């Protein structure tokens, strides 16, 4: 029996039981599709998360402060500082030249008096809030907002202030909590106004402090790790506040007036693996740093666990489908005993019968693999599109759908074919070893 004859027999056998063949192919399709989809989604999610962390997301940015380091600082996520030390442009250039540094952004933080102006929208009922809340002290956090991708900032509602705007501010959820505004609907805080007063010590006067007052409109609600404050503004705003503060007298309490052009820096390493190296380089330059290295390492480990679980689910589904092929072929052997006997009576050899059933299993595996591979990649693309839309709506970078591992579909086809052949081996051997006398005897 030639290969062509065996192939024709296999095709004819599949067409003879179309419903059973279709169900077997459908099972392989679902198993392969589930495995390919889960693997593709897990791989794309890993890449997206690792890229997000690696390019300076909230969990990976290195915070540098204007202070000398504690010698043990690089070995811990917590910030440990020594004596104050100015962070000037020379220090910024030196850090920027350090190996594996992708970007350096200056941060200037200044204290202010805060007065929230009515009307306030979204006050939580029964939370004790007021349209005229008590003024309080907080910090303005100034940063270069022209490159938000290099800052650990996530926009929750609205947008960031314009790069050089002196009348716009973004607030955090901490501000909404302080005013008992709804954090579930942060967009309700947009458009409200806040009055800020930068303090200046006045010498030779009965009034100890006077303020540089200005108003700003809330244009966004953010989650940020740039600095310790609930108000994110352009760097120009905090520079004006700092200049005003330095224009006054000495602090009567004896506190040292700030002299550092920057209160801190946000440094992004070229990749996630270099965060510790970059922190060590900055420590050598004489500045204290903090970065959640251990948190990031833990996240990556849990991601691998998720990969294993998802891959295991898909593999189990595929194995069940392949067992379905074996079961279908065992049933086919029982049904075709007389046909096998006739073939052997007219000269067919055991290996011809073996080839017949193996080709039948191969065809089922190939059909299910092709359909399953396409189904899995289609599902991954749809899920990727939905997630992409959500990320864009939240003001985050979307997923590059080109990063979906399309070659995984080919791997799924090849894998299902191999498993199908293995699943068909036992029933094919049983058919091949069936004595012709016994088979013909059943006629």
Short mmCIF file of C-alpha atoms in Angstrom, two decimals:
data_model
loop_
_atom_site.label_atom_id
_atom_site.label_comp_id
_atom_site.label_asym_id
_atom_site.label_seq_id
_atom_site.Cartn_x
_atom_site.Cartn_y
_atom_site.Cartn_z
CA UNK A 1 0.00 0.00 0.00
CA UNK A 2 1.48 3.35 -1.01
CA UNK A 3 1.44 6.48 1.12
CA UNK A 4 -1.14 7.97 -1.20
CA UNK A 5 -3.42 4.95 -0.77
CA UNK A 6 -3.04 5.15 3.01
CA UNK A 7 -3.88 8.85 2.92
CA UNK A 8 -6.98 8.23 0.81
CA UNK A 9 -8.10 5.52 3.22
CA UNK A 10 -7.61 7.89 6.17
CA UNK A 11 -9.59 10.68 4.52
CA UNK A 12 -12.36 8.28 3.54
CA UNK A 13 -12.54 6.92 7.08
CA UNK A 14 -12.88 10.42 8.53
CA UNK A 15 -15.62 11.31 6.06
CA UNK A 16 -17.47 8.09 6.82
CA UNK A 17 -18.16 9.32 10.38
CA UNK A 18 -18.40 13.08 9.85
CA UNK A 19 -20.02 13.90 13.20
CA UNK A 20 -17.47 11.97 15.24
CA UNK A 21 -14.62 13.39 13.19
CA UNK A 22 -15.96 16.92 13.60
CA UNK A 23 -16.30 16.53 17.37
CA UNK A 24 -12.77 15.13 17.66
CA UNK A 25 -11.36 17.99 15.60
CA UNK A 26 -13.38 20.46 17.68
CA UNK A 27 -11.89 19.06 20.89
CA UNK A 28 -8.36 19.42 19.53
CA UNK A 29 -9.23 22.92 18.29
CA UNK A 30 -10.43 24.01 21.70
CA UNK A 31 -7.44 22.48 23.48
CA UNK A 32 -4.91 24.02 21.09
CA UNK A 33 -6.75 27.34 21.04
CA UNK A 34 -6.85 27.54 24.82
CA UNK A 35 -3.15 26.71 25.12
CA UNK A 36 -2.12 29.22 22.43
CA UNK A 37 -4.39 31.98 23.76
CA UNK A 38 -3.29 31.63 27.38
CA UNK A 39 0.38 31.44 26.42
CA UNK A 40 0.10 34.48 24.12
CA UNK A 41 -1.82 36.55 26.68
CA UNK A 42 0.55 35.62 29.48
CA UNK A 43 3.61 36.39 27.35
CA UNK A 44 2.23 39.74 26.16
CA UNK A 45 1.15 40.73 29.67
CA UNK A 46 4.59 39.85 31.02
CA UNK A 47 6.30 41.94 28.34
CA UNK A 48 3.94 44.86 28.96
CA UNK A 49 4.41 44.79 32.71
CA UNK A 50 8.17 44.29 32.51
CA UNK A 51 8.45 47.11 29.99
CA UNK A 52 6.31 49.35 32.18
CA UNK A 53 8.45 48.60 35.21
CA UNK A 54 11.65 48.84 33.24
CA UNK A 55 10.94 52.26 31.78
CA UNK A 56 10.22 53.97 35.05
CA UNK A 57 6.80 52.95 36.22
CA UNK A 58 5.76 53.59 39.80
CA UNK A 59 7.48 50.42 40.99
CA UNK A 60 10.88 50.84 39.37
CA UNK A 61 11.86 54.52 39.33
CA UNK A 62 14.88 55.42 41.46
CA UNK A 63 14.29 58.39 43.75
CA UNK A 64 17.36 60.49 44.55
CA UNK A 65 17.21 63.04 47.37
CA UNK A 66 19.39 66.01 48.23
CA UNK A 67 21.26 64.25 50.99
CA UNK A 68 24.25 62.04 51.52
CA UNK A 69 23.59 58.30 51.55
CA UNK A 70 23.61 55.84 54.36
CA UNK A 71 26.17 53.13 53.45
CA UNK A 72 23.52 50.38 53.61
CA UNK A 73 21.00 52.25 51.42
CA UNK A 74 21.56 50.24 48.18
CA UNK A 75 20.65 47.01 50.00
CA UNK A 76 17.21 48.13 51.08
CA UNK A 77 14.11 49.63 49.49
CA UNK A 78 13.81 52.21 52.27
CA UNK A 79 15.38 55.66 52.02
CA UNK A 80 18.19 56.25 54.51
CA UNK A 81 19.87 59.61 54.42
CA UNK A 82 22.77 61.34 56.02
CA UNK A 83 23.57 65.06 56.01
CA UNK A 84 21.84 67.37 53.48
CA UNK A 85 23.74 67.86 50.22
CA UNK A 86 22.78 70.12 47.32
CA UNK A 87 21.57 68.57 44.07
CA UNK A 88 22.70 70.98 41.38
CA UNK A 89 23.07 70.81 37.61
CA UNK A 90 26.59 69.41 37.94
CA UNK A 91 25.24 66.52 39.99
CA UNK A 92 22.47 65.95 37.45
CA UNK A 93 25.00 65.80 34.62
CA UNK A 94 27.20 63.40 36.59
CA UNK A 95 24.28 61.05 37.27
CA UNK A 96 23.16 61.30 33.66
CA UNK A 97 26.63 60.17 32.53
CA UNK A 98 26.57 57.13 34.83
CA UNK A 99 26.31 53.73 33.07
CA UNK A 100 22.85 52.33 32.30
CA UNK A 101 20.99 55.57 33.12
CA UNK A 102 18.12 56.16 30.68
CA UNK A 103 16.79 59.47 31.98
CA UNK A 104 17.12 61.94 34.85
CA UNK A 105 14.33 64.34 35.78
CA UNK A 106 14.67 67.06 38.39
CA UNK A 107 12.08 67.52 41.15
CA UNK A 108 11.61 70.57 43.35
CA UNK A 109 9.32 70.32 46.35
CA UNK A 110 8.24 73.37 48.35
CA UNK A 111 5.89 73.85 51.35
CA UNK A 112 2.68 75.82 50.85
CA UNK A 113 -0.47 76.82 52.67
CA UNK A 114 -3.51 75.33 50.90
CA UNK A 115 -7.04 76.75 50.77
CA UNK A 116 -9.62 74.81 48.76
CA UNK A 117 -12.09 77.26 47.21
CA UNK A 118 -15.82 76.58 46.88
CA UNK A 119 -17.77 75.22 45.19
CA UNK A 120 -16.51 71.69 45.85
CA UNK A 121 -18.14 68.84 43.96
CA UNK A 122 -18.49 65.23 45.09
CA UNK A 123 -18.56 65.67 48.86
CA UNK A 124 -19.25 62.31 50.48
CA UNK A 125 -22.53 62.29 52.38
CA UNK A 126 -22.11 61.95 56.13
CA UNK A 127 -18.31 62.26 55.97
CA UNK A 128 -18.27 65.65 57.71
CA UNK A 129 -16.96 67.59 54.72
CA UNK A 130 -17.57 71.28 54.17
CA UNK A 131 -17.70 73.70 51.26
CA UNK A 132 -15.18 75.78 53.21
CA UNK A 133 -12.63 73.29 54.58
CA UNK A 134 -9.97 74.35 57.03
CA UNK A 135 -6.72 75.54 55.37
CA UNK A 136 -3.82 73.16 55.77
CA UNK A 137 -0.13 72.82 55.00
CA UNK A 138 1.21 70.55 52.30
CA UNK A 139 3.88 70.42 49.59
CA UNK A 140 3.89 71.43 45.96
CA UNK A 141 5.76 68.86 43.87
CA UNK A 142 7.27 70.42 40.76
CA UNK A 143 8.57 68.36 37.84
CA UNK A 144 9.19 68.69 34.11
CA UNK A 145 5.81 67.55 32.83
CA UNK A 146 6.83 67.66 29.17
CA UNK A 147 8.13 64.08 29.50
CA UNK A 148 5.53 62.28 31.65
CA UNK A 149 6.74 58.89 30.35
CA UNK A 150 9.89 59.33 32.45
CA UNK A 151 7.97 60.05 35.65
CA UNK A 152 6.17 57.66 38.00
CA UNK A 153 2.82 59.35 37.45
CA UNK A 154 -0.51 57.76 36.51
CA UNK A 155 -3.39 59.99 35.44
CA UNK A 156 -6.65 58.82 37.05
CA UNK A 157 -8.86 61.59 35.65
CA UNK A 158 -8.34 64.63 33.45
CA UNK A 159 -4.79 65.42 32.37
CA UNK A 160 -1.47 66.74 33.61
CA UNK A 161 -0.93 70.51 33.86
CA UNK A 162 0.56 72.16 30.77
CA UNK A 163 4.37 72.18 30.81
CA UNK A 164 4.87 75.83 31.84
CA UNK A 165 1.43 76.64 33.21
CA UNK A 166 1.26 78.69 36.42
CA UNK A 167 -2.50 78.30 36.81
CA UNK A 168 -2.99 74.52 36.62
CA UNK A 169 -2.46 71.75 39.17
CA UNK A 170 -3.03 68.00 39.41
CA UNK A 171 -4.11 66.62 42.78
CA UNK A 172 -3.80 63.16 44.30
CA UNK A 173 -6.41 60.96 45.90
CA UNK A 174 -4.94 62.04 49.24
CA UNK A 175 -6.28 65.54 48.61
CA UNK A 176 -9.74 64.14 47.81
CA UNK A 177 -9.65 62.10 51.02
CA UNK A 178 -8.64 65.14 53.07
CA UNK A 179 -11.62 67.12 51.72
CA UNK A 180 -13.94 64.05 51.95
CA UNK A 181 -14.50 64.14 48.20
CA UNK A 182 -15.50 60.98 46.35
CA UNK A 183 -12.44 58.98 45.28
CA UNK A 184 -14.67 56.73 43.20
CA UNK A 185 -15.47 59.65 40.90
CA UNK A 186 -12.25 61.71 40.82
CA UNK A 187 -13.42 63.53 37.70
CA UNK A 188 -15.82 65.53 39.89
CA UNK A 189 -12.84 67.41 41.34
CA UNK A 190 -11.82 68.71 37.91
CA UNK A 191 -12.38 72.41 37.36
CA UNK A 192 -12.34 73.36 41.05
CA UNK A 193 -9.87 75.98 42.27
CA UNK A 194 -7.25 75.96 45.00
CA UNK A 195 -5.40 78.91 46.48
CA UNK A 196 -1.78 78.35 47.49
CA UNK A 197 0.44 80.48 49.66
CA UNK A 198 4.22 80.05 49.48
CA UNK A 199 5.72 81.23 52.82
CA UNK A 200 8.47 83.80 53.25
CA UNK A 201 10.03 84.84 56.56
CA UNK A 202 9.72 88.58 57.00
CA UNK A 203 12.47 90.18 59.04
CA UNK A 204 11.97 93.35 61.03
CA UNK A 205 8.21 93.01 61.16
CA UNK A 206 5.69 91.92 63.72
CA UNK A 207 4.35 89.50 61.11
CA UNK A 208 6.67 86.49 60.94
CA UNK A 209 5.50 85.08 57.62
CA UNK A 210 3.92 86.46 54.50
CA UNK A 211 2.77 84.51 51.50
CA UNK A 212 3.01 84.58 47.75
CA UNK A 213 -0.56 83.70 46.94
CA UNK A 214 -1.77 82.29 43.65
CA UNK A 215 -4.70 80.29 42.41
CA UNK A 216 -4.63 77.15 40.31
CA UNK A 217 -7.37 75.14 38.64
CA UNK A 218 -7.51 71.38 39.12
CA UNK A 219 -7.04 69.81 35.67
CA UNK A 220 -6.20 66.26 36.73
CA UNK A 221 -6.25 63.66 39.48
CA UNK A 222 -3.11 61.50 39.59
CA UNK A 223 -1.30 58.80 41.49
CA UNK A 224 2.33 59.86 41.78
CA UNK A 225 5.58 58.83 43.39
CA UNK A 226 7.51 61.92 42.29
CA UNK A 227 7.55 63.57 45.72
CA UNK A 228 5.88 63.86 49.10
CA UNK A 229 2.90 66.08 48.37
CA UNK A 230 -0.66 66.06 47.10
CA UNK A 231 -0.15 68.70 44.40
CA UNK A 232 1.76 68.12 41.17
CA UNK A 233 2.66 71.28 39.24
CA UNK A 234 5.16 72.31 36.55
CA UNK A 235 8.72 72.91 37.70
CA UNK A 236 8.39 76.66 36.95
CA UNK A 237 5.77 77.03 39.67
CA UNK A 238 7.88 75.55 42.45
CA UNK A 239 10.95 77.50 41.29
CA UNK A 240 8.99 80.73 41.76
CA UNK A 241 7.91 79.58 45.22
CA UNK A 242 11.50 78.69 46.10
CA UNK A 243 12.79 82.07 44.87
CA UNK A 244 10.15 83.79 46.99
CA UNK A 245 11.12 81.75 50.03
CA UNK A 246 14.83 82.53 49.63
CA UNK A 247 14.03 86.23 49.26
CA UNK A 248 12.99 86.40 52.90
CA UNK A 249 14.93 86.33 56.13
CA UNK A 250 16.33 83.50 58.16
CA UNK A 251 13.98 81.08 59.78
CA UNK A 252 13.45 82.31 63.37
CA UNK A 253 13.31 78.68 64.48
CA UNK A 254 16.85 78.22 63.24
CA UNK A 255 16.03 75.93 60.35
CA UNK A 256 18.41 76.11 57.40
CA UNK A 257 17.04 77.76 54.27
CA UNK A 258 17.07 75.38 51.30
CA UNK A 259 19.91 75.98 48.86
CA UNK A 260 19.60 72.95 46.58
CA UNK A 261 18.19 73.72 43.10
CA UNK A 262 16.46 70.35 43.20
CA UNK A 263 15.01 68.59 46.21
CA UNK A 264 15.21 65.27 44.39
CA UNK A 265 15.61 63.45 41.09
CA UNK A 266 13.73 60.68 39.33
CA UNK A 267 16.23 58.38 37.65
CA UNK A 268 15.23 55.61 35.26
CA UNK A 269 17.62 52.75 34.52
CA UNK A 270 18.03 51.47 30.96
CA UNK A 271 16.43 48.18 32.02
CA UNK A 272 15.06 46.53 35.10
CA UNK A 273 18.16 44.45 35.77
CA UNK A 274 20.32 47.57 36.08
CA UNK A 275 18.34 49.31 38.83
CA UNK A 276 20.68 48.11 41.58
CA UNK A 277 23.79 49.00 39.52
CA UNK A 278 22.51 52.52 38.87
CA UNK A 279 21.66 52.99 42.55
CA UNK A 280 25.20 51.92 43.48
CA UNK A 281 26.66 54.43 40.97
CA UNK A 282 24.58 57.25 42.45
CA UNK A 283 25.64 56.26 45.94
CA UNK A 284 29.28 56.51 44.86
CA UNK A 285 28.51 60.05 43.63
CA UNK A 286 27.38 60.86 47.16
CA UNK A 287 23.56 60.88 47.10
CA UNK A 288 20.94 58.82 48.88
CA UNK A 289 18.49 56.79 46.82
CA UNK A 290 15.46 54.56 47.21
CA UNK A 291 13.86 52.07 44.82
CA UNK A 292 11.53 49.13 45.49
CA UNK A 293 13.92 46.53 44.10
CA UNK A 294 12.64 43.72 46.30
CA UNK A 295 9.03 44.53 45.38
CA UNK A 296 9.84 44.40 41.67
CA UNK A 297 11.69 41.10 42.09
CA UNK A 298 8.68 39.65 43.91
CA UNK A 299 6.31 40.85 41.16
CA UNK A 300 8.43 39.16 38.50
CA UNK A 301 8.46 35.89 40.45
CA UNK A 302 4.67 35.95 40.78
CA UNK A 303 4.38 36.64 37.06
CA UNK A 304 6.32 33.44 36.36
CA UNK A 305 3.96 31.55 38.67
CA UNK A 306 1.00 32.90 36.71
CA UNK A 307 2.68 31.79 33.47
CA UNK A 308 3.10 28.27 34.83
CA UNK A 309 -0.54 28.08 35.96
CA UNK A 310 -1.93 29.38 32.66
CA UNK A 311 0.35 27.10 30.64
CA UNK A 312 -0.68 24.15 32.80
CA UNK A 313 -4.38 24.82 32.20
CA UNK A 314 -3.85 24.97 28.45
CA UNK A 315 -1.71 21.83 28.44
CA UNK A 316 -4.30 19.87 30.40
CA UNK A 317 -6.98 20.92 27.92
CA UNK A 318 -4.80 19.84 25.00
CA UNK A 319 -3.99 16.48 26.60
CA UNK A 320 -7.72 15.82 27.16
CA UNK A 321 -8.36 16.61 23.51
CA UNK A 322 -5.58 14.25 22.40
CA UNK A 323 -7.00 11.49 24.57
CA UNK A 324 -10.21 12.07 22.64
CA UNK A 325 -8.31 11.26 19.45
CA UNK A 326 -7.06 8.02 20.95
CA UNK A 327 -10.56 7.08 22.09
CA UNK A 328 -12.01 7.83 18.65
CA UNK A 329 -9.37 5.68 16.97
CA UNK A 330 -9.94 2.77 19.35
CA UNK A 331 -13.61 2.92 18.41
CA UNK A 332 -12.64 3.04 14.74
CA UNK A 333 -10.46 -0.09 15.12
CA UNK A 334 -13.37 -2.01 16.60
CA UNK A 335 -15.68 -0.90 13.79
CA UNK A 336 -13.22 -1.66 10.98
CA UNK A 337 -12.07 -5.17 11.92
CA UNK A 338 -13.63 -6.67 8.83
CA UNK A 339 -12.12 -3.95 6.64
CA UNK A 340 -8.70 -4.55 8.18
CA UNK A 341 -9.10 -8.29 7.63
CA UNK A 342 -9.97 -7.81 3.97
CA UNK A 343 -6.97 -5.55 3.45
CA UNK A 344 -4.63 -8.09 5.01
CA UNK A 345 -6.24 -10.91 3.02
CA UNK A 346 -5.40 -9.13 -0.24
CA UNK A 347 -1.81 -8.46 0.80
CA UNK A 348 -1.72 -5.39 3.04
CA UNK A 349 1.08 -5.53 5.60
CA UNK A 350 0.95 -4.58 9.27
CA UNK A 351 2.84 -1.36 8.61
CA UNK A 352 0.31 -0.40 5.95
CA UNK A 353 -2.50 -0.62 8.49
CA UNK A 354 -0.32 1.21 11.01
CA UNK A 355 0.30 4.00 8.50
CA UNK A 356 -3.43 4.24 7.74
CA UNK A 357 -4.44 4.91 11.33
CA UNK A 358 -1.47 7.16 12.06
CA UNK A 359 -2.32 9.30 9.03
CA UNK A 360 -5.89 9.51 10.26
CA UNK A 361 -4.67 10.76 13.67
CA UNK A 362 -2.26 13.15 11.95
CA UNK A 363 -5.06 14.67 9.85
CA UNK A 364 -7.23 15.22 12.92
CA UNK A 365 -4.31 16.78 14.80
CA UNK A 366 -3.39 19.02 11.84
CA UNK A 367 -6.96 20.23 11.32
CA UNK A 368 -7.46 20.87 15.03
CA UNK A 369 -4.03 22.51 15.32
CA UNK A 370 -4.62 24.93 12.43
CA UNK A 371 -8.07 25.90 13.65
CA UNK A 372 -6.94 26.03 17.28
CA UNK A 373 -3.87 28.12 16.50
CA UNK A 374 -5.96 30.63 14.57
CA UNK A 375 -8.60 30.63 17.32
CA UNK A 376 -6.02 31.17 20.07
CA UNK A 377 -4.29 34.04 18.28
CA UNK A 378 -7.66 35.58 17.46
CA UNK A 379 -8.71 35.43 21.11
CA UNK A 380 -5.35 36.90 22.18
CA UNK A 381 -5.73 39.74 19.66
CA UNK A 382 -9.30 40.50 20.83
CA UNK A 383 -8.27 40.46 24.51
CA UNK A 384 -5.23 42.59 23.65
CA UNK A 385 -7.48 45.09 21.85
CA UNK A 386 -9.85 45.34 24.83
CA UNK A 387 -6.96 45.79 27.28
CA UNK A 388 -5.35 48.31 24.91
CA UNK A 389 -8.54 50.38 24.85
CA UNK A 390 -8.73 50.33 28.64
CA UNK A 391 -5.09 51.41 29.04
CA UNK A 392 -5.49 54.27 26.55
CA UNK A 393 -8.69 55.39 28.31
CA UNK A 394 -6.76 55.49 31.59
CA UNK A 395 -4.04 57.65 30.05
CA UNK A 396 -1.47 54.84 29.90
CA UNK A 397 0.53 53.51 26.99
CA UNK A 398 -1.33 50.88 25.03
CA UNK A 399 -0.18 47.39 24.11
CA UNK A 400 1.73 46.93 20.91
CA UNK A 401 -0.37 44.19 19.30
CA UNK A 402 2.61 43.40 17.08
CA UNK A 403 4.27 41.99 20.19
CA UNK A 404 1.76 39.10 20.27
CA UNK A 405 3.85 36.01 19.48
CA UNK A 406 2.26 35.01 16.17
CA UNK A 407 4.82 32.20 15.76
CA UNK A 408 3.13 30.59 18.74
CA UNK A 409 0.31 29.61 16.39
CA UNK A 410 2.72 27.56 14.27
CA UNK A 411 4.09 25.96 17.41
CA UNK A 412 0.53 25.06 18.43
CA UNK A 413 -0.09 23.39 15.04
CA UNK A 414 3.14 21.40 15.21
CA UNK A 415 2.54 20.42 18.82
CA UNK A 416 -1.01 19.20 18.24
CA UNK A 417 0.16 17.13 15.24
CA UNK A 418 2.92 15.47 17.23
CA UNK A 419 0.61 14.75 20.17
CA UNK A 420 -2.05 13.39 17.81
CA UNK A 421 0.44 10.98 16.26
CA UNK A 422 1.52 9.85 19.73
CA UNK A 423 -2.11 9.44 20.78
CA UNK A 424 -2.82 7.39 17.66
CA UNK A 425 0.16 5.09 18.15
CA UNK A 426 -1.53 2.62 20.50
CA UNK A 427 -4.78 2.13 18.54
CA UNK A 428 -2.76 2.00 15.29
CA UNK A 429 -0.51 -0.76 16.71
CA UNK A 430 -3.56 -2.64 17.89
CA UNK A 431 -5.07 -2.45 14.40
CA UNK A 432 -1.77 -3.45 12.75
CA UNK A 433 -1.36 -6.52 14.98
CA UNK A 434 -4.92 -7.70 14.47
CA UNK A 435 -4.64 -11.24 12.99
CA UNK A 436 -6.16 -11.40 9.51
CA UNK A 437 -7.80 -14.71 10.33
CA UNK A 438 -9.69 -13.23 13.28
CA UNK A 439 -10.69 -10.17 11.29
CA UNK A 440 -11.90 -12.18 8.30
CA UNK A 441 -13.62 -14.56 10.65
CA UNK A 442 -15.93 -11.80 11.75
CA UNK A 443 -17.35 -11.51 8.23
#
